[in-house]
Amino acid sequence: MHSILAPAALTDPRAIPGLEAWFRADDTVDVGGGVISQWNDRSGNGRHATQATPGNRGTRVTNASLRNRAGVSLDGNDYYTTSAFSLPRSCTIFVVVGAITARGMLVEHGLGDSIYLYADGNAAMAVFGPTGIGYHRVFKTAWIGANSQASGRYDQSSAPSLRAARADVTPTSTDGTAQASVSYSKSLSIGARGNGTLFHTGVFHEAIVYSRALAAAEIARLEATLAAFYGA
């Protein structure tokens, strides 16, 4: 497995409790010509994100704007899914994206019935309740730009919080109510909704998923690590 980065004072995501899945574009399975069939799960949980259909696979690229780090180019038909695993309402999700052609679903657990982080449009982050109908969500138009890192966090007591460029984002609006503590066993998708809709078109570099609302100090440590690695 690749080392996270230097200096050692920065944080390996595995050192923070609650890590459920971690995908980085330099740890993938290339089936030829840079075509990626699988994003390996670096968390140690074995939740690799795969795509069996050749026409829905992205291509590995490097991004000169992010220190020539590896990325997976998604062309509007590409996405990856994991096997099902449980994720509670309380969670934190980090992403790093490169060039963006069209914003769409970044990361989703479930299929409109659990949790999702969406780059633009209907909602930036939504958390669904025990009935699959109730939800708590926060809206923000164009809250994430190209070549940047962003995150969403939910603590079950207030509206989901969003961060971009290592700073809190003021939402356009919020709705819904705080959701009870409940876990759903669902697959996780990267780059689109799990049924092959709402595609995010562009370069995707990294996704990190935790099963709890991280403390501010933990978020700051991970943001510093991502900034050092990508320069974003």
XYZ file of C-alpha atoms in Angstrom:
232
model
C 0.000 0.000 0.000
C 1.315 3.470 -0.844
C 2.497 5.701 1.995
C 0.168 8.577 2.818
C 2.737 11.420 2.552
C 5.502 13.238 4.427
C 5.968 14.749 6.924
C 4.972 12.118 9.434
C 3.256 14.750 11.620
C 0.328 14.771 9.199
C -2.546 12.367 9.689
C -3.189 8.992 8.116
C -7.015 8.712 7.865
C -6.779 5.265 9.462
C -5.492 6.882 12.662
C -8.878 8.539 13.267
C -11.577 6.203 14.672
C -14.667 5.450 12.618
C -13.079 5.132 9.176
C -15.428 3.041 7.009
C -13.982 3.472 3.515
C -11.124 5.359 1.880
C -10.477 5.625 -1.848
C -7.531 7.374 -3.505
C -6.839 7.368 -7.228
C -3.256 6.123 -6.919
C -4.568 2.853 -5.452
C -6.695 1.332 -8.213
C -6.846 -1.664 -10.549
C -5.888 -0.818 -14.149
C -7.217 -3.294 -16.740
C -5.201 -1.753 -19.580
C -4.849 1.635 -21.210
C -5.387 3.394 -17.903
C -8.965 2.085 -17.621
C -9.899 1.556 -13.976
C -12.074 -1.398 -12.957
C -11.663 -0.983 -9.189
C -10.825 1.634 -6.566
C -9.155 -0.184 -3.694
C -10.435 0.542 -0.211
C -7.430 1.773 1.778
C -9.305 1.662 5.115
C -8.552 -2.024 5.631
C -12.249 -2.924 5.547
C -12.106 -4.472 2.070
C -14.898 -2.304 0.640
C -13.432 -1.923 -2.832
C -15.491 0.126 -5.292
C -15.854 -1.743 -8.574
C -17.400 -1.375 -12.022
C -18.068 -4.547 -14.034
C -19.345 -2.767 -17.167
C -16.447 -1.591 -19.376
C -18.404 1.384 -20.713
C -18.927 2.734 -17.204
C -15.272 2.711 -16.155
C -13.172 5.823 -15.697
C -9.621 6.421 -16.852
C -6.616 7.179 -14.697
C -5.010 10.576 -15.306
C -2.617 12.929 -13.541
C -3.527 16.476 -12.546
C -0.828 19.119 -12.952
C -2.940 21.525 -10.880
C -2.828 19.160 -7.890
C 0.879 18.311 -7.752
C 0.541 15.773 -10.560
C -1.456 13.480 -8.291
C -3.405 10.616 -9.797
C -7.099 11.061 -10.528
C -9.856 9.066 -12.199
C -11.479 10.871 -15.126
C -15.267 10.286 -15.161
C -16.873 11.051 -18.527
C -20.549 11.277 -17.564
C -21.189 7.535 -17.739
C -18.650 6.320 -15.198
C -19.149 5.328 -11.563
C -18.152 2.728 -8.983
C -20.002 0.909 -6.209
C -19.060 -1.107 -3.132
C -20.746 -4.034 -1.471
C -23.298 -3.130 1.218
C -22.149 -1.967 4.643
C -23.798 -0.197 7.564
C -23.465 3.550 7.994
C -25.264 5.505 10.747
C -26.866 8.924 10.344
C -23.909 10.481 12.128
C -21.101 10.680 9.561
C -18.363 12.719 7.899
C -17.404 12.523 4.208
C -14.351 14.116 2.561
C -13.780 14.417 -1.195
C -11.075 15.850 -3.450
C -11.980 16.669 -7.051
C -10.030 18.051 -9.981
C -11.396 19.511 -13.197
C -15.210 19.582 -13.313
C -17.268 19.440 -16.520
C -20.667 18.774 -14.932
C -21.467 18.539 -11.233
C -23.431 15.593 -9.915
C -23.400 12.958 -7.191
C -20.031 12.745 -5.475
C -20.631 10.005 -2.909
C -23.874 8.277 -1.961
C -24.634 5.558 0.549
C -27.867 3.869 -0.529
C -30.174 5.172 -3.233
C -31.935 8.295 -2.007
C -32.661 6.625 1.330
C -29.493 7.025 3.410
C -26.851 9.749 2.940
C -25.454 11.620 -0.014
C -23.005 14.381 -0.846
C -23.968 16.147 -4.077
C -21.868 18.820 -5.737
C -24.633 21.028 -7.119
C -28.350 21.117 -7.885
C -30.953 19.581 -5.566
C -28.907 19.456 -2.376
C -25.307 19.475 -1.263
C -25.816 16.998 1.593
C -28.908 15.055 2.601
C -29.537 12.596 5.426
C -32.626 10.409 5.335
C -34.573 9.259 8.390
C -35.710 5.852 9.609
C -38.815 5.844 7.401
C -36.863 6.715 4.257
C -39.061 9.817 3.880
C -37.929 12.261 6.537
C -34.596 13.970 5.939
C -32.340 16.781 7.006
C -30.501 18.528 4.208
C -28.551 21.666 3.388
C -28.541 23.458 0.042
C -25.678 25.406 -1.474
C -25.316 26.204 -5.161
C -21.843 25.613 -6.613
C -20.318 24.982 -3.198
C -17.342 23.046 -4.568
C -15.013 24.206 -7.328
C -12.466 22.482 -9.536
C -9.188 21.339 -7.970
C -10.454 21.507 -4.407
C -11.303 19.499 -1.338
C -14.670 19.575 0.397
C -16.527 17.742 3.141
C -19.940 17.169 4.664
C -20.658 16.336 8.316
C -23.808 15.367 10.191
C -24.139 15.075 13.981
C -27.884 14.242 14.289
C -28.640 17.454 16.191
C -28.294 20.235 13.628
C -28.353 20.650 9.866
C -25.513 19.017 7.938
C -22.429 21.215 7.763
C -20.397 21.795 4.612
C -16.797 22.827 4.195
C -14.804 23.811 1.115
C -11.268 25.164 0.851
C -10.855 24.273 4.553
C -13.558 26.684 5.702
C -17.225 26.428 6.646
C -19.688 27.139 3.851
C -22.770 29.265 4.533
C -25.719 27.294 3.130
C -28.249 28.828 0.788
C -30.988 27.132 2.810
C -31.786 24.094 4.928
C -34.853 21.966 5.518
C -35.994 18.879 7.371
C -35.345 17.934 10.981
C -32.654 16.119 12.923
C -32.655 12.381 12.260
C -32.632 9.574 14.806
C -29.654 7.299 15.206
C -30.221 4.460 12.763
C -27.884 2.486 10.520
C -28.652 1.204 7.030
C -26.751 -1.525 5.230
C -26.355 -0.106 1.708
C -23.756 0.037 -1.028
C -21.652 3.175 -1.499
C -21.319 4.764 -4.944
C -18.654 7.159 -6.215
C -19.221 9.528 -9.144
C -22.952 8.914 -9.612
C -26.054 7.556 -7.960
C -25.866 3.784 -7.571
C -28.468 3.230 -10.312
C -26.326 5.027 -12.902
C -27.886 8.514 -12.798
C -26.827 11.978 -11.583
C -23.294 11.576 -12.909
C -20.433 13.772 -11.767
C -18.306 14.515 -14.835
C -14.684 15.417 -14.260
C -11.643 14.168 -12.368
C -12.161 12.523 -8.987
C -9.156 12.087 -6.701
C -10.215 10.896 -3.274
C -13.131 10.005 -0.980
C -12.950 9.289 2.766
C -16.004 8.147 4.743
C -16.373 8.044 8.547
C -19.243 6.602 10.571
C -19.368 9.484 13.043
C -19.336 13.266 13.140
C -15.660 14.117 13.479
C -14.524 16.770 15.943
C -13.262 20.086 14.614
C -9.662 19.192 15.470
C -9.917 15.896 13.576
C -11.360 17.641 10.527
C -8.551 20.194 10.644
C -5.934 17.418 10.760
C -7.374 15.675 7.704
C -7.803 18.910 5.783
C -4.152 19.762 6.448
C -3.108 16.313 5.259
C -5.119 16.602 2.025
C -3.812 20.122 1.450
C -0.224 18.934 1.860
C -0.748 15.999 -0.469
C -2.631 17.831 -3.234
C -1.845 21.482 -2.622
C -5.602 22.163 -2.578
